[in-house]
Amino acid sequence: MLPDRVTILANDALKPEEIDVPRAQQQLDRGQKEWKEAGDSEEAYTEALRVIAEAEAKLATAAEKH
C-alpha cells in the first residue's frame, strides 16, 4: 500500500449494477440462520460468517449505485 494507492486482491469482483439485491438479501438471511444454528460447530460458525460477510459486501456495493 502506498499513500496514494491501494491494491486489492480478489477472486471475484462485481460492479454495483451486476448485483442481484434480493438474492444477496436471501444469502444474508441464510447466513444469519446458519449462524444461529451453528451450535458448537466451529466449522459451521465459520462458514456462516463467510456467507454473511459476502452478502453484506454485495449489499454494500449495490448501495453504492444510488
Short mmCIF file of N, CA and C in Angstrom, two decimals:
data_model
loop_
_atom_site.label_atom_id
_atom_site.label_comp_id
_atom_site.label_asym_id
_atom_site.label_seq_id
_atom_site.Cartn_x
_atom_site.Cartn_y
_atom_site.Cartn_z
N MET A 1 0.84 -1.17 0.00
CA MET A 1 0.00 0.00 0.00
C MET A 1 0.89 1.24 0.00
N LEU A 2 0.58 2.13 -0.90
CA LEU A 2 1.27 3.40 -0.98
C LEU A 2 0.32 4.50 -0.50
N PRO A 3 0.85 5.68 -0.14
CA PRO A 3 -0.03 6.73 0.38
C PRO A 3 -1.17 7.13 -0.57
N ASP A 4 -0.94 7.01 -1.87
CA ASP A 4 -1.96 7.44 -2.83
C ASP A 4 -2.55 6.30 -3.64
N ARG A 5 -2.28 5.06 -3.22
CA ARG A 5 -2.77 3.92 -4.00
C ARG A 5 -3.00 2.71 -3.09
N VAL A 6 -4.05 1.96 -3.42
CA VAL A 6 -4.37 0.74 -2.69
C VAL A 6 -4.52 -0.37 -3.72
N THR A 7 -3.95 -1.54 -3.44
CA THR A 7 -4.10 -2.70 -4.30
C THR A 7 -5.00 -3.70 -3.60
N ILE A 8 -6.02 -4.16 -4.32
CA ILE A 8 -6.95 -5.13 -3.77
C ILE A 8 -6.83 -6.42 -4.57
N LEU A 9 -6.62 -7.51 -3.87
CA LEU A 9 -6.57 -8.82 -4.50
C LEU A 9 -7.88 -9.53 -4.19
N ALA A 10 -8.55 -9.98 -5.24
CA ALA A 10 -9.85 -10.62 -5.04
C ALA A 10 -10.06 -11.71 -6.07
N ASN A 11 -10.79 -12.75 -5.68
CA ASN A 11 -11.14 -13.81 -6.62
C ASN A 11 -12.27 -13.37 -7.53
N ASP A 12 -13.21 -12.60 -7.00
CA ASP A 12 -14.38 -12.15 -7.75
C ASP A 12 -14.58 -10.66 -7.50
N ALA A 13 -15.10 -10.00 -8.50
CA ALA A 13 -15.46 -8.59 -8.35
C ALA A 13 -16.74 -8.34 -9.13
N LEU A 14 -17.65 -7.62 -8.53
CA LEU A 14 -18.90 -7.29 -9.18
C LEU A 14 -19.08 -5.78 -9.17
N LYS A 15 -19.62 -5.26 -10.25
CA LYS A 15 -19.99 -3.86 -10.30
C LYS A 15 -21.33 -3.73 -9.59
N PRO A 16 -21.61 -2.56 -9.01
CA PRO A 16 -22.88 -2.40 -8.29
C PRO A 16 -24.10 -2.80 -9.11
N GLU A 17 -24.11 -2.49 -10.38
CA GLU A 17 -25.27 -2.81 -11.21
C GLU A 17 -25.38 -4.31 -11.54
N GLU A 18 -24.37 -5.08 -11.27
CA GLU A 18 -24.38 -6.52 -11.53
C GLU A 18 -24.94 -7.33 -10.35
N ILE A 19 -25.17 -6.69 -9.24
CA ILE A 19 -25.58 -7.41 -8.03
C ILE A 19 -27.10 -7.55 -7.97
N ASP A 20 -27.53 -8.77 -7.74
CA ASP A 20 -28.94 -9.09 -7.56
C ASP A 20 -29.25 -8.87 -6.07
N VAL A 21 -29.81 -7.71 -5.76
CA VAL A 21 -30.04 -7.33 -4.36
C VAL A 21 -30.95 -8.30 -3.62
N PRO A 22 -32.09 -8.70 -4.18
CA PRO A 22 -32.93 -9.66 -3.45
C PRO A 22 -32.19 -10.98 -3.16
N ARG A 23 -31.40 -11.42 -4.10
CA ARG A 23 -30.64 -12.67 -3.89
C ARG A 23 -29.58 -12.48 -2.81
N ALA A 24 -28.93 -11.32 -2.80
CA ALA A 24 -27.93 -11.04 -1.76
C ALA A 24 -28.60 -10.97 -0.39
N GLN A 25 -29.81 -10.41 -0.32
CA GLN A 25 -30.53 -10.35 0.95
C GLN A 25 -30.91 -11.76 1.42
N GLN A 26 -31.29 -12.62 0.47
CA GLN A 26 -31.60 -14.02 0.82
C GLN A 26 -30.34 -14.71 1.35
N GLN A 27 -29.20 -14.42 0.73
CA GLN A 27 -27.94 -15.00 1.17
C GLN A 27 -27.63 -14.54 2.60
N LEU A 28 -27.86 -13.27 2.88
CA LEU A 28 -27.63 -12.74 4.22
C LEU A 28 -28.54 -13.43 5.23
N ASP A 29 -29.80 -13.56 4.88
CA ASP A 29 -30.76 -14.23 5.77
C ASP A 29 -30.34 -15.68 6.03
N ARG A 30 -29.90 -16.36 4.97
CA ARG A 30 -29.46 -17.76 5.11
C ARG A 30 -28.23 -17.84 6.03
N GLY A 31 -27.29 -16.93 5.85
CA GLY A 31 -26.09 -16.92 6.69
C GLY A 31 -26.42 -16.68 8.15
N GLN A 32 -27.35 -15.76 8.39
CA GLN A 32 -27.75 -15.49 9.77
C GLN A 32 -28.44 -16.71 10.39
N LYS A 33 -29.26 -17.40 9.60
CA LYS A 33 -29.92 -18.62 10.08
C LYS A 33 -28.87 -19.70 10.39
N GLU A 34 -27.89 -19.86 9.49
CA GLU A 34 -26.83 -20.85 9.72
C GLU A 34 -26.03 -20.51 10.98
N TRP A 35 -25.79 -19.21 11.20
CA TRP A 35 -25.04 -18.78 12.36
C TRP A 35 -25.79 -19.14 13.64
N LYS A 36 -27.10 -18.91 13.64
CA LYS A 36 -27.91 -19.22 14.82
C LYS A 36 -27.96 -20.72 15.09
N GLU A 37 -27.87 -21.53 14.00
CA GLU A 37 -27.96 -22.99 14.14
C GLU A 37 -26.60 -23.67 14.24
N ALA A 38 -25.51 -22.91 14.25
CA ALA A 38 -24.17 -23.49 14.24
C ALA A 38 -23.84 -24.27 15.51
N GLY A 39 -24.47 -23.90 16.61
CA GLY A 39 -24.20 -24.60 17.86
C GLY A 39 -22.74 -24.56 18.24
N ASP A 40 -22.18 -25.71 18.55
CA ASP A 40 -20.77 -25.79 18.96
C ASP A 40 -19.83 -26.06 17.80
N SER A 41 -20.36 -26.12 16.58
CA SER A 41 -19.54 -26.43 15.42
C SER A 41 -18.78 -25.20 14.94
N GLU A 42 -17.48 -25.21 15.17
CA GLU A 42 -16.65 -24.09 14.73
C GLU A 42 -16.67 -23.97 13.20
N GLU A 43 -16.70 -25.10 12.52
CA GLU A 43 -16.74 -25.11 11.06
C GLU A 43 -18.04 -24.47 10.54
N ALA A 44 -19.16 -24.84 11.12
CA ALA A 44 -20.45 -24.27 10.70
C ALA A 44 -20.51 -22.78 11.02
N TYR A 45 -19.98 -22.39 12.16
CA TYR A 45 -19.95 -20.98 12.56
C TYR A 45 -19.09 -20.17 11.59
N THR A 46 -17.92 -20.69 11.25
CA THR A 46 -17.01 -20.01 10.32
C THR A 46 -17.64 -19.87 8.94
N GLU A 47 -18.29 -20.92 8.46
CA GLU A 47 -18.95 -20.87 7.16
C GLU A 47 -20.10 -19.87 7.17
N ALA A 48 -20.86 -19.83 8.25
CA ALA A 48 -21.96 -18.87 8.35
C ALA A 48 -21.42 -17.45 8.31
N LEU A 49 -20.34 -17.19 9.00
CA LEU A 49 -19.74 -15.85 8.98
C LEU A 49 -19.24 -15.49 7.59
N ARG A 50 -18.72 -16.46 6.85
CA ARG A 50 -18.26 -16.20 5.49
C ARG A 50 -19.43 -15.81 4.60
N VAL A 51 -20.53 -16.55 4.73
CA VAL A 51 -21.73 -16.27 3.94
C VAL A 51 -22.26 -14.88 4.27
N ILE A 52 -22.30 -14.55 5.55
CA ILE A 52 -22.78 -13.24 5.98
C ILE A 52 -21.89 -12.13 5.43
N ALA A 53 -20.58 -12.28 5.57
CA ALA A 53 -19.66 -11.25 5.10
C ALA A 53 -19.78 -11.02 3.60
N GLU A 54 -19.91 -12.11 2.84
CA GLU A 54 -20.05 -11.99 1.40
C GLU A 54 -21.34 -11.27 1.03
N ALA A 55 -22.43 -11.63 1.68
CA ALA A 55 -23.72 -10.99 1.41
C ALA A 55 -23.69 -9.51 1.79
N GLU A 56 -23.11 -9.20 2.93
CA GLU A 56 -23.02 -7.80 3.35
C GLU A 56 -22.17 -6.98 2.38
N ALA A 57 -21.10 -7.57 1.87
CA ALA A 57 -20.26 -6.87 0.90
C ALA A 57 -21.04 -6.60 -0.39
N LYS A 58 -21.81 -7.58 -0.83
CA LYS A 58 -22.63 -7.39 -2.04
C LYS A 58 -23.65 -6.28 -1.83
N LEU A 59 -24.33 -6.30 -0.70
CA LEU A 59 -25.35 -5.29 -0.42
C LEU A 59 -24.73 -3.90 -0.31
N ALA A 60 -23.56 -3.80 0.31
CA ALA A 60 -22.89 -2.50 0.42
C ALA A 60 -22.46 -1.99 -0.95
N THR A 61 -21.97 -2.88 -1.79
CA THR A 61 -21.57 -2.50 -3.15
C THR A 61 -22.78 -2.05 -3.95
N ALA A 62 -23.86 -2.79 -3.84
CA ALA A 62 -25.09 -2.42 -4.56
C ALA A 62 -25.59 -1.06 -4.12
N ALA A 63 -25.43 -0.73 -2.86
CA ALA A 63 -25.89 0.55 -2.33
C ALA A 63 -25.11 1.72 -2.91
N GLU A 64 -23.90 1.44 -3.41
CA GLU A 64 -23.07 2.49 -3.99
C GLU A 64 -23.65 3.06 -5.28
N LYS A 65 -24.49 2.31 -5.94
CA LYS A 65 -25.05 2.78 -7.22
C LYS A 65 -26.14 3.82 -7.04
N HIS A 66 -26.56 4.03 -5.81
CA HIS A 66 -27.63 5.02 -5.54
C HIS A 66 -27.07 6.33 -5.13
#
